[in-house]
Coordinates of C-alpha atoms and ligand atoms in Angstrom, one line a residue:
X1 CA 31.6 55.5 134.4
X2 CA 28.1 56.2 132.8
X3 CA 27.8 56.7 129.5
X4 CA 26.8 60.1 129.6
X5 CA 30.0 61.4 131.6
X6 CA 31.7 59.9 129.2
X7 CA 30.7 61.6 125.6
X8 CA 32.0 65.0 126.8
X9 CA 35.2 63.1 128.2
X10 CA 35.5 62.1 124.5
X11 CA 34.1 65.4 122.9
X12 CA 36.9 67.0 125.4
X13 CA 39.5 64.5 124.5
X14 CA 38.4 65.0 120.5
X15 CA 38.9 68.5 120.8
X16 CA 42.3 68.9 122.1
X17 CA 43.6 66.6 119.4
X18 CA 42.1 69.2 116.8
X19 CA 44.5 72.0 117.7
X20 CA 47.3 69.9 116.8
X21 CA 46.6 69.6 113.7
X22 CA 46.2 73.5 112.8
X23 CA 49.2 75.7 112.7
X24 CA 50.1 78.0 116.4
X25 CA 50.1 81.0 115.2
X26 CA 50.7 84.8 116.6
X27 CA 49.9 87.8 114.4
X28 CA 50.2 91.6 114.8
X29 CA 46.9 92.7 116.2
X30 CA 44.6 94.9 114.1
X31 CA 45.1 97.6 116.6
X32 CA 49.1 97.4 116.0
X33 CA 48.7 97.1 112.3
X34 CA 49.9 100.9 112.4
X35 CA 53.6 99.0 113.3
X36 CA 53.7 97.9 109.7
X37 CA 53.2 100.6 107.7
X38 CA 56.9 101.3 107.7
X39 CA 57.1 97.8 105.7
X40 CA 54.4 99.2 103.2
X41 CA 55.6 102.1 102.6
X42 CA 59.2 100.8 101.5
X43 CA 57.3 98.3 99.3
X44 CA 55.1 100.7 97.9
X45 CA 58.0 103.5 97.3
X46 CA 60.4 100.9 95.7
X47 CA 60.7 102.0 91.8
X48 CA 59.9 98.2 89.7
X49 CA 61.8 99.7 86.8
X50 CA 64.1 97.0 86.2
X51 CA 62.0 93.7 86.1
X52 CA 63.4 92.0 88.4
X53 CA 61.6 89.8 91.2
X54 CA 61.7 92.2 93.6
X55 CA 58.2 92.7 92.4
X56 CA 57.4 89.2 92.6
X57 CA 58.0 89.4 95.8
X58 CA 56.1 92.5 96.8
X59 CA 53.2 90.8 95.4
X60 CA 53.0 88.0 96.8
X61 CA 52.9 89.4 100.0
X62 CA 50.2 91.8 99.0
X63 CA 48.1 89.3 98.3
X64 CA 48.9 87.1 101.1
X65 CA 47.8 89.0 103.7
X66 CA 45.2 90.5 101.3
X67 CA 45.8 94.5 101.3
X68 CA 43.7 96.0 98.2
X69 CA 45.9 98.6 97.1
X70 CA 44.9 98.0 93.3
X71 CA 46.9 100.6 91.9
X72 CA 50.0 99.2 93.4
X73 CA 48.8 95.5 92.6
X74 CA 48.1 96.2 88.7
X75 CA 51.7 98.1 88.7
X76 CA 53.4 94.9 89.6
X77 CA 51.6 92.5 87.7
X78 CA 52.6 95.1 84.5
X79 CA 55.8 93.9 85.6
X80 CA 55.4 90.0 86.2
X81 CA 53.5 90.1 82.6
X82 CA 56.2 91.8 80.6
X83 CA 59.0 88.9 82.5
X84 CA 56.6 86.5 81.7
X85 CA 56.6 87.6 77.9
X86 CA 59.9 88.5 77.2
X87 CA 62.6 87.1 79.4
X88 CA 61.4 83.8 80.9
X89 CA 64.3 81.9 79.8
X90 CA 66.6 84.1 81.5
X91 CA 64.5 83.6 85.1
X92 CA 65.5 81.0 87.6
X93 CA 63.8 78.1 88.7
X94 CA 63.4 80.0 92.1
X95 CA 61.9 83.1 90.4
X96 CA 59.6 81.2 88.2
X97 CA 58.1 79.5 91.4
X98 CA 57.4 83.1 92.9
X99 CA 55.7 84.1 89.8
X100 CA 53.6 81.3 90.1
X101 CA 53.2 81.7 93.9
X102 CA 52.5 85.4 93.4
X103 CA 49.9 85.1 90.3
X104 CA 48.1 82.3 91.9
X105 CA 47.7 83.6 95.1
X106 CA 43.5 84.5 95.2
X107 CA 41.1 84.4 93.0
X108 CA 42.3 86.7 90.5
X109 CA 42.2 87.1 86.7
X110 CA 46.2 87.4 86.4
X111 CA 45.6 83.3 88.0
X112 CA 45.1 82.8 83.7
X113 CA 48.8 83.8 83.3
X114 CA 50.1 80.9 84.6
X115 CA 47.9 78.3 82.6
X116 CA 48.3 80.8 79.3
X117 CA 51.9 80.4 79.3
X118 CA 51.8 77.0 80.7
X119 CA 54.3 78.6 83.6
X120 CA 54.0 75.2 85.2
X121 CA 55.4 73.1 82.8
X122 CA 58.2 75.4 82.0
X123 CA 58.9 75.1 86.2
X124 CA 58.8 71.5 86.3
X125 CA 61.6 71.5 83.1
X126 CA 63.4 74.5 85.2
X127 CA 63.6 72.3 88.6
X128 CA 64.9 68.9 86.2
X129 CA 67.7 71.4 84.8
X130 CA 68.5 71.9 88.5
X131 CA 68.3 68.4 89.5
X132 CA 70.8 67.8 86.4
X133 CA 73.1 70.5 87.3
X134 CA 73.3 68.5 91.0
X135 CA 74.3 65.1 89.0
X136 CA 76.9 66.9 86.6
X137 CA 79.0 69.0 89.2
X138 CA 78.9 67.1 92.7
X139 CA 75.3 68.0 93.8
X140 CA 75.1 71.5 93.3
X141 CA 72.2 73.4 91.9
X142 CA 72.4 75.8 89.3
X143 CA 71.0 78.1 92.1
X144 CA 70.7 76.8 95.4
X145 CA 68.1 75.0 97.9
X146 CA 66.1 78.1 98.8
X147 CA 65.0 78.1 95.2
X148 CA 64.8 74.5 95.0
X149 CA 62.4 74.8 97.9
X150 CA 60.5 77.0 96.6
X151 CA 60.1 74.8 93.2
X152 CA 58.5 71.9 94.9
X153 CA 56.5 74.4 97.5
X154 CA 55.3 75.9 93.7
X155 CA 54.4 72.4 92.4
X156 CA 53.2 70.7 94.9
X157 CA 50.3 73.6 95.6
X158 CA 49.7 74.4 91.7
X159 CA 49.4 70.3 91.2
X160 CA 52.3 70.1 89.1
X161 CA 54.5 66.9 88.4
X162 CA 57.6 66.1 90.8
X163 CA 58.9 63.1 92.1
X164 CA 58.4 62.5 95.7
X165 CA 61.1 59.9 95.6
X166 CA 63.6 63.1 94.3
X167 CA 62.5 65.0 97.2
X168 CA 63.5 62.1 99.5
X169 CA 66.3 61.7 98.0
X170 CA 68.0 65.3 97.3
X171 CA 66.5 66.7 101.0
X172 CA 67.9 65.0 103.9
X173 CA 68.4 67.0 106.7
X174 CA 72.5 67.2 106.1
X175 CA 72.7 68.0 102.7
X176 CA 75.5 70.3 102.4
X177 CA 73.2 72.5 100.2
X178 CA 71.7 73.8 103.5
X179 CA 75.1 75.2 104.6
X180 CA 76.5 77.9 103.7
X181 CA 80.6 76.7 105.2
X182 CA 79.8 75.4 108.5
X183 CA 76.4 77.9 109.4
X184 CA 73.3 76.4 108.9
X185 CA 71.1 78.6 106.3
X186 CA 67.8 79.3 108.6
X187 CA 66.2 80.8 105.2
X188 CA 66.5 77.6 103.3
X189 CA 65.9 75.9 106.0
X190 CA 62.6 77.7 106.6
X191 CA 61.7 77.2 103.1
X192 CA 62.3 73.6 102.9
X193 CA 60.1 73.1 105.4
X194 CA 57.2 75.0 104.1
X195 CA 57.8 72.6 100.9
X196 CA 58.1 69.6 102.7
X197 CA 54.9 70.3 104.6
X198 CA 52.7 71.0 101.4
X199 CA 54.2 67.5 99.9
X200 CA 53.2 66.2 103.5
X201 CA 50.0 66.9 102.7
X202 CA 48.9 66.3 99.5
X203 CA 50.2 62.6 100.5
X204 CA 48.0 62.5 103.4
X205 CA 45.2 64.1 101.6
X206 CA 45.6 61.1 99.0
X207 CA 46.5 63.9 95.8
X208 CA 49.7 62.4 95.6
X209 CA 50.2 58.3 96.0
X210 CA 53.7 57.3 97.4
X211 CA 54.8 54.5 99.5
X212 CA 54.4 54.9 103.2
X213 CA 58.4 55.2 103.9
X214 CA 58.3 58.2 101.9
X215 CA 55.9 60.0 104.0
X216 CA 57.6 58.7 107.2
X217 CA 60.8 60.1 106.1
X218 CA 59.6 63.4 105.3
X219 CA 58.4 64.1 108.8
X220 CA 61.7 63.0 109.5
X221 CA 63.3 65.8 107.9
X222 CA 60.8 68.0 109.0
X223 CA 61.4 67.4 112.3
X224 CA 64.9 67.8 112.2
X225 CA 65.0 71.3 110.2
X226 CA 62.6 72.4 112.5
X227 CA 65.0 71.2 115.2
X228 CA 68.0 73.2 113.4
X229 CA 66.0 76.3 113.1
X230 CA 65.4 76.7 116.6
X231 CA 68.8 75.8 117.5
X232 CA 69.3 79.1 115.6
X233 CA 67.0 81.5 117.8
X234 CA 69.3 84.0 119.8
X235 CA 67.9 85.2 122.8
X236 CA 66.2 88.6 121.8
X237 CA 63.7 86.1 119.9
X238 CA 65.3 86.9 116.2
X239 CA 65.8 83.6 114.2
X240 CA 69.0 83.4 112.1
X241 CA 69.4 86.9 111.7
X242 CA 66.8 89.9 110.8
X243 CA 66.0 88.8 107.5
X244 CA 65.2 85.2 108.4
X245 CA 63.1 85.6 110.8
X246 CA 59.9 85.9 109.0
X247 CA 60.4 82.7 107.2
X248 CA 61.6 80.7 109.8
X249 CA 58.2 81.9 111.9
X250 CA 56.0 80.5 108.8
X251 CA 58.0 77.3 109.0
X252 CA 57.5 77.5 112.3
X253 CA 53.8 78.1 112.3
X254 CA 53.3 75.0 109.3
X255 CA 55.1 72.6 111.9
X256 CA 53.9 73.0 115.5
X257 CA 53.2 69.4 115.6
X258 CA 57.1 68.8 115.7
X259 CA 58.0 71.1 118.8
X260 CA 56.9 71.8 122.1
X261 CA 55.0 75.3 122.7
X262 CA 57.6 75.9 125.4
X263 CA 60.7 75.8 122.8
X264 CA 59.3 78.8 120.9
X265 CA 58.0 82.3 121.9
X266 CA 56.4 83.5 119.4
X267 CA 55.3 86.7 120.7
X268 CA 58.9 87.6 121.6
X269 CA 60.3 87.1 118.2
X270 CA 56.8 88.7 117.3
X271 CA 58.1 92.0 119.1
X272 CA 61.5 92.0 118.7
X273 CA 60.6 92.0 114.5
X274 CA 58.4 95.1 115.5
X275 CA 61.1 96.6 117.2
X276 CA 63.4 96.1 114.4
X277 CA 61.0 97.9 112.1
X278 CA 60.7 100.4 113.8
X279 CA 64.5 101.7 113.6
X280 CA 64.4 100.8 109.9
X281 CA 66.0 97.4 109.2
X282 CA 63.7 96.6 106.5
X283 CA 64.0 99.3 103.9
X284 CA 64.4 97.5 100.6
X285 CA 61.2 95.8 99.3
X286 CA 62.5 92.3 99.3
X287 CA 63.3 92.4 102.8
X288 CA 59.8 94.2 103.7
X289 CA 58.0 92.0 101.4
X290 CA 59.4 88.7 103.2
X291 CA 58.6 89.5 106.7
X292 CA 54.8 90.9 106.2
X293 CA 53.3 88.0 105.5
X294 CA 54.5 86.0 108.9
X295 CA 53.7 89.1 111.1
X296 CA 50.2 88.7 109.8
X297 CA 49.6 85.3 110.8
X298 CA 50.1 84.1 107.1
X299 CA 52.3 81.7 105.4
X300 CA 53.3 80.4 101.4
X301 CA 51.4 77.6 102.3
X302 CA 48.0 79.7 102.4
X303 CA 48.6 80.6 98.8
X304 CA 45.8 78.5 97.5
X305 CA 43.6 79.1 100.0
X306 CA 40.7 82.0 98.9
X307 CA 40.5 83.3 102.2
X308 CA 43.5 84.4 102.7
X309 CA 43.2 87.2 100.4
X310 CA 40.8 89.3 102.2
X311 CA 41.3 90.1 105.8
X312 CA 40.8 93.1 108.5
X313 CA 44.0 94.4 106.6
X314 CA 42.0 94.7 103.7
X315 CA 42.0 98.8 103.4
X316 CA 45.2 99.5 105.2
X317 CA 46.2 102.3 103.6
X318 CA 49.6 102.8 102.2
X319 CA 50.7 106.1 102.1
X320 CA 52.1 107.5 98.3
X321 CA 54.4 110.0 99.8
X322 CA 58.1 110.2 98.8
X323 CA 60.8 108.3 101.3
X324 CA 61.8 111.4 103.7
X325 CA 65.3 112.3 102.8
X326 CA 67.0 114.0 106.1
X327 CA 69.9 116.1 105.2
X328 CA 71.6 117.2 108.1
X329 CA 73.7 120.0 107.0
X330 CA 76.4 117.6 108.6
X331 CA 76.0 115.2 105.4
X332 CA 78.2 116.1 103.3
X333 CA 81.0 115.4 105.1
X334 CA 83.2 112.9 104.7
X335 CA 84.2 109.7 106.2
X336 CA 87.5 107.4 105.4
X337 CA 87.5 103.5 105.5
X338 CA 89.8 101.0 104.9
X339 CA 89.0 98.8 102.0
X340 CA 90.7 95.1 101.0
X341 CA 90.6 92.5 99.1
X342 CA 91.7 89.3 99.9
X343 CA 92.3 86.1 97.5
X344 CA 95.3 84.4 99.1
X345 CA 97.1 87.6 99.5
X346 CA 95.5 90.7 100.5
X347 CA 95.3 93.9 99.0
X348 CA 95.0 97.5 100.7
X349 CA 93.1 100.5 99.9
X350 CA 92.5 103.7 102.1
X351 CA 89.5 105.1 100.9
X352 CA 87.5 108.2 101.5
X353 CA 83.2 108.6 100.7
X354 CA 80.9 111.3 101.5
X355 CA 79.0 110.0 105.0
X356 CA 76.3 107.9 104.4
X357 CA 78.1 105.9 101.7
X358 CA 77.1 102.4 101.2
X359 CA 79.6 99.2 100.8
X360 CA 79.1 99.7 96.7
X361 CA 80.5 103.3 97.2
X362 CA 83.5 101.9 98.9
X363 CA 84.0 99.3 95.8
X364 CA 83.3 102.6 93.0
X365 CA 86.1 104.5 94.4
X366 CA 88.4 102.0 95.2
X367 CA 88.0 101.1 91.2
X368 CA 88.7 104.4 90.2
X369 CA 91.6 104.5 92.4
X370 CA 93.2 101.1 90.9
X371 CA 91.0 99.0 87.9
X372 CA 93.2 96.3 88.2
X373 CA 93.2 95.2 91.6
X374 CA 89.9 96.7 92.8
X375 CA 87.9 96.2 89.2
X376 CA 84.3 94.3 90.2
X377 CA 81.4 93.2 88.5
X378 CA 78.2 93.3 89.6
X379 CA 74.5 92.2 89.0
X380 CA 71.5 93.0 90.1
X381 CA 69.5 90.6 92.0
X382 CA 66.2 91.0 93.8
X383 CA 68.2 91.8 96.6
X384 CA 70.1 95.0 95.4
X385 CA 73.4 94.7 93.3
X386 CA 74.8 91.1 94.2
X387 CA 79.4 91.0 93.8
X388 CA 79.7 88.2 91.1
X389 CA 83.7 89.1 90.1
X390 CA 87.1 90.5 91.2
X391 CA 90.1 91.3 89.6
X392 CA 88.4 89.0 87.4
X393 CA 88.1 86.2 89.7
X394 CA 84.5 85.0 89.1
X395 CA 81.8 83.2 91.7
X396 CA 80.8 80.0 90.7
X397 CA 77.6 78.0 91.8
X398 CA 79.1 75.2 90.3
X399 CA 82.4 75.4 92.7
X400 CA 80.1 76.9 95.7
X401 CA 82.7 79.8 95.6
X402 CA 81.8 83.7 95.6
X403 CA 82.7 87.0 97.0
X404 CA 81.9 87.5 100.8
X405 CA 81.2 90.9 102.4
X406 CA 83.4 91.8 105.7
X407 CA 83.4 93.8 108.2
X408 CA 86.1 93.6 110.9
X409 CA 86.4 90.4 109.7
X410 CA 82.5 89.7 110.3
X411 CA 80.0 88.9 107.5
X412 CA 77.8 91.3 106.5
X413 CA 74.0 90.7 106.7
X414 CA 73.0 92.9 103.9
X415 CA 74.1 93.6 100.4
X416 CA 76.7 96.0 98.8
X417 CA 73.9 98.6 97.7
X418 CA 72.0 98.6 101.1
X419 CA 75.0 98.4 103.7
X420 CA 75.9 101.7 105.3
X421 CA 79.9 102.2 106.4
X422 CA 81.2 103.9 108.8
X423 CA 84.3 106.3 109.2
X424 CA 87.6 103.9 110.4
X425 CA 85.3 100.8 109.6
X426 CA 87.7 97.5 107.8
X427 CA 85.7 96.4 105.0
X428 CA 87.2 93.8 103.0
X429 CA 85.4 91.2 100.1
X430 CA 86.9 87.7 100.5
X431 CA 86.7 84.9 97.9
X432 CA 85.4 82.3 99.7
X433 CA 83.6 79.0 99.6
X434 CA 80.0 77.9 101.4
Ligands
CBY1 N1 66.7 83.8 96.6 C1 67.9 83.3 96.5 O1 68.2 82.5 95.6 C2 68.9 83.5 97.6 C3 68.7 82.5 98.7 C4 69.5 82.9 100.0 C5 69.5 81.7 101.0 C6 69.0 84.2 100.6 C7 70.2 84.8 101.2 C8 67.8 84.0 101.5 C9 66.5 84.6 100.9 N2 65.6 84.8 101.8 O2 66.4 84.9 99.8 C10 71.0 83.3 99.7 N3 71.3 84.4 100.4 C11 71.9 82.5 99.0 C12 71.6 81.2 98.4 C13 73.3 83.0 98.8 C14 74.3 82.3 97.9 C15 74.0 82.8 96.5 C16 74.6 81.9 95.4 C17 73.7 80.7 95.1 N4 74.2 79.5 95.2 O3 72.6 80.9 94.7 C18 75.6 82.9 98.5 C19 76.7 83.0 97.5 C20 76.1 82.0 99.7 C21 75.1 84.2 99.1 N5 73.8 84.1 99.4 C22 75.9 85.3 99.3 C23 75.5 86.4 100.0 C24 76.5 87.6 100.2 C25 76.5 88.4 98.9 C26 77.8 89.1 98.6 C27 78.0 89.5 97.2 N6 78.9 88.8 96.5 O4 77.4 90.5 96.7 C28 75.9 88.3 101.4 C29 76.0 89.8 101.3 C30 76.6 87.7 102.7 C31 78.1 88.2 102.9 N7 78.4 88.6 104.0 O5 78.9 88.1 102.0 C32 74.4 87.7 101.4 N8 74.4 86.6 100.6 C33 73.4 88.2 102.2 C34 73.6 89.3 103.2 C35 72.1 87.6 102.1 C36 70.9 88.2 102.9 C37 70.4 89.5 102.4 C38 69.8 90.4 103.4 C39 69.5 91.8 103.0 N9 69.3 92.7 103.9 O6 69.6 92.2 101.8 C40 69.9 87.0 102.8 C41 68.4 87.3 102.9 C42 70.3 86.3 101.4 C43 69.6 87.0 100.2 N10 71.7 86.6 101.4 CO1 72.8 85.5 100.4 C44 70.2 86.0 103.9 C45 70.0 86.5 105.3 O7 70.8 87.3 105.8 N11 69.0 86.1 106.0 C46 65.6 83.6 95.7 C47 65.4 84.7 94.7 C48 64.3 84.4 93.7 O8 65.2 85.9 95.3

């Protein structure tokens, strides 16, 4: 072959290595950007009151996919500033990490935050309490591996210190601290992958210096979460459940070098998320705030990066109006469920709650009804009011125990505040273990 055939061959053969390299990625087009504004508008009606890092959240994803709504943007970071100030000993490692996540993300002035109150030292002594906590009680976190993840994700693209020999070490593919009993967790999962990836890089890139069986067994693990993830992808395209999806699609986007493009369709689980916001299954701001940035081609990943904060999205208007209360004059009525709780034995309620009545109501009345055998704690959490006793029976990180939701002896997939019951519906909370 001459020599000029063959520098196009090699041009040609140059240039399909390239895509490999760079992530496969779908994204709502501009002219479906309409399908989102349900997600906005939850995000934007959500009252960040409490402090809590449901606002973290909400900005991150603002500024990941780069929507200017300043008035909403300065609101949150009010918030983020007054956690930052007053209660950062109280945050978890997990939280921290957003904070940092969600202040460095663009070139903003808030960016100063983080080096003001030297958030990434205090992070890097947050992840060794965690790393402790997993020596003193039989590996487990003070939280859990989806905070974890985000920790190294946070470090590793804010240059902080962390041992890549830890990372090795503490995330093999089988930890238990993936699991949650016997069903994989897609969400950490997802997350550990977008961790893993960054440290991937900045070893490649030469930022970090490691020995080469280090790097080799991170694509290891890579491979096989990514391998896990998909074994989780049900046929309507949804991975895990709902509220995974969206993360497990940025992991998915960071790793195509590790799958085939026939083992994923994007486009399905692209559509089947749109469908899903369109009859309302993202109506607390966590939840909204998770999936945006994935729908818009965008992952944690693209935090540092400048460009990622400006984009055709850029004056997507949210709307201020108040969520649209419907009441039927039907509403009032009311609806009866039956309630239990089960330790060893089980214990039986018949309860009745107006219509519309969410899994908390249930809990309230039943209270009122009996303090001692249906008396609960609670605290809130980013993701709505989170069960943490009963009877005085307390979940324990430590002992991987807690309060599970039921219904007909399924798990729920949502909270206590945001779950909706039904008349005749069995509800029960089991103390369980993952
Ligand atoms: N976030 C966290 O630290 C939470 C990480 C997470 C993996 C999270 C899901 C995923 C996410 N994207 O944030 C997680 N849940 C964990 C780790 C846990 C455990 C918490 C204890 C610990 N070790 O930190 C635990 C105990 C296993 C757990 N989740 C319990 C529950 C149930 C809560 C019941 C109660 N006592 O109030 C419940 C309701 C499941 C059940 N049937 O009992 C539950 N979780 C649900 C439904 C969820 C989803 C919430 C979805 C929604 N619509 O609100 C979830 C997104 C999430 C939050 N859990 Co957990 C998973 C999902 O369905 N995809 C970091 C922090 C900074 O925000």
């Amino acid at each position: 072959m001459k020599q000029s055939h063959q520098l196009p061959l090699m041009g040609l053969l140059l240039f399909s290595l390239i895509p490999s390299q760079l992530c496969e990625i779908c994204e709502v087009s501009e002219e479906n950007y309409i399908r989102l504004k349900p997600l906005l508008n939850t995000m934007n009606q959500s009252k960040y009151t409490r402090g809590t890092s449901s606002s973290v959240n909400v900005l991150l994803s603002l500024q990941l996919v780069g929507i200017q709504n300043q008035n909403l943007k300065q609101k949150l970071i009010q918030q983020i500033e007054y956690i930052v100030k007053r209660r950062l000993s109280q945050v978890s490692s997990g939280e921290l990490a957003l904070i940092i996540l969600a202040l460095g993300a663009c070139r903003n002035p808030d960016k100063n935050l983080i080096y003001d109150y030297h958030l990434i030292d205090k992070l890097e002594n947050k992840f060794q309490a965690e790393i402790e906590n997993m020596e003193a009680h039989n590996g487990n976190p003070l939280t859990n591996y989806y905070q974890l993840s985000l920790d190294v994700l946070a470090l590793c693209l804010f240059n902080g210190n962390y041992s890549t020999t830890k990372v090795v070490n503490y995330f093999t593919p089988e930890n238990k601290n993936y699991y949650f009993g016997s069903q994989f967790s897609v969400d950490t999962g997802a997350m550990a992958v977008l961790a893993l990836t960054c440290v991937k890089r900045s070893l490649i890139n030469g930022q970090v210096k490691t020995d080469e069986s280090n790097l080799k067994n991170i694509s290891i693990y890579i491979k096989s979460l990514v391998e896990k993830i998909l074994s989780e992808k049900k046929e309507n395209g949804l991975i895990g459940n709902t509220f995974s999806t969206g993360e497990a699609m940025q992991a998915l986007f960071v790793s195509s070098d590790y799958y085939h493009e026939n083992d994923w369709n994007c486009q399905q689980t692209l559509n089947t998320v749109l469908t899903e916001i369109s009859q309302g299954a993202f109506s607390t701001p966590n939840v909204a705030a998770q999936v945006l940035p994935a729908l818009m081609g965008k992952t944690f990943l693209d935090v540092n990066k400048d460009s990622s904060c400006v984009s055709a999205a850029g004056n997507f208007s949210i709307s201020t109006q108040e969520p649209i209360t419907v009441t039927t004059p039907g509403s009032q009525s009311s609806i009866s469920v039956n309630y239990s709780v089960r330790i060893n034995e089980t214990y039986f309620a018949n309860v009745t709650v107006p219509n519309g009545s969410v899994f908390l109501d249930v809990m309230k009345k039943a209270q009122e009804m009996n303090d001692t055998i249906f008396g609960f704690t609670m605290e809130e959490s980013s993701w709505g009011p989170y069960i943490t006793s009963v009877q005085g029976l307390w979940a324990s990180n430590n002992d991987r125990t807690y309060w599970e939701l039921l219904s007909g002896g399924k798990p729920l997939s949502q909270g206590v505040g945001s779950y909706v019951v039904h008349d005749g519906e069995n509800l029960e909370v089991r103390w369980s273990k993952y």
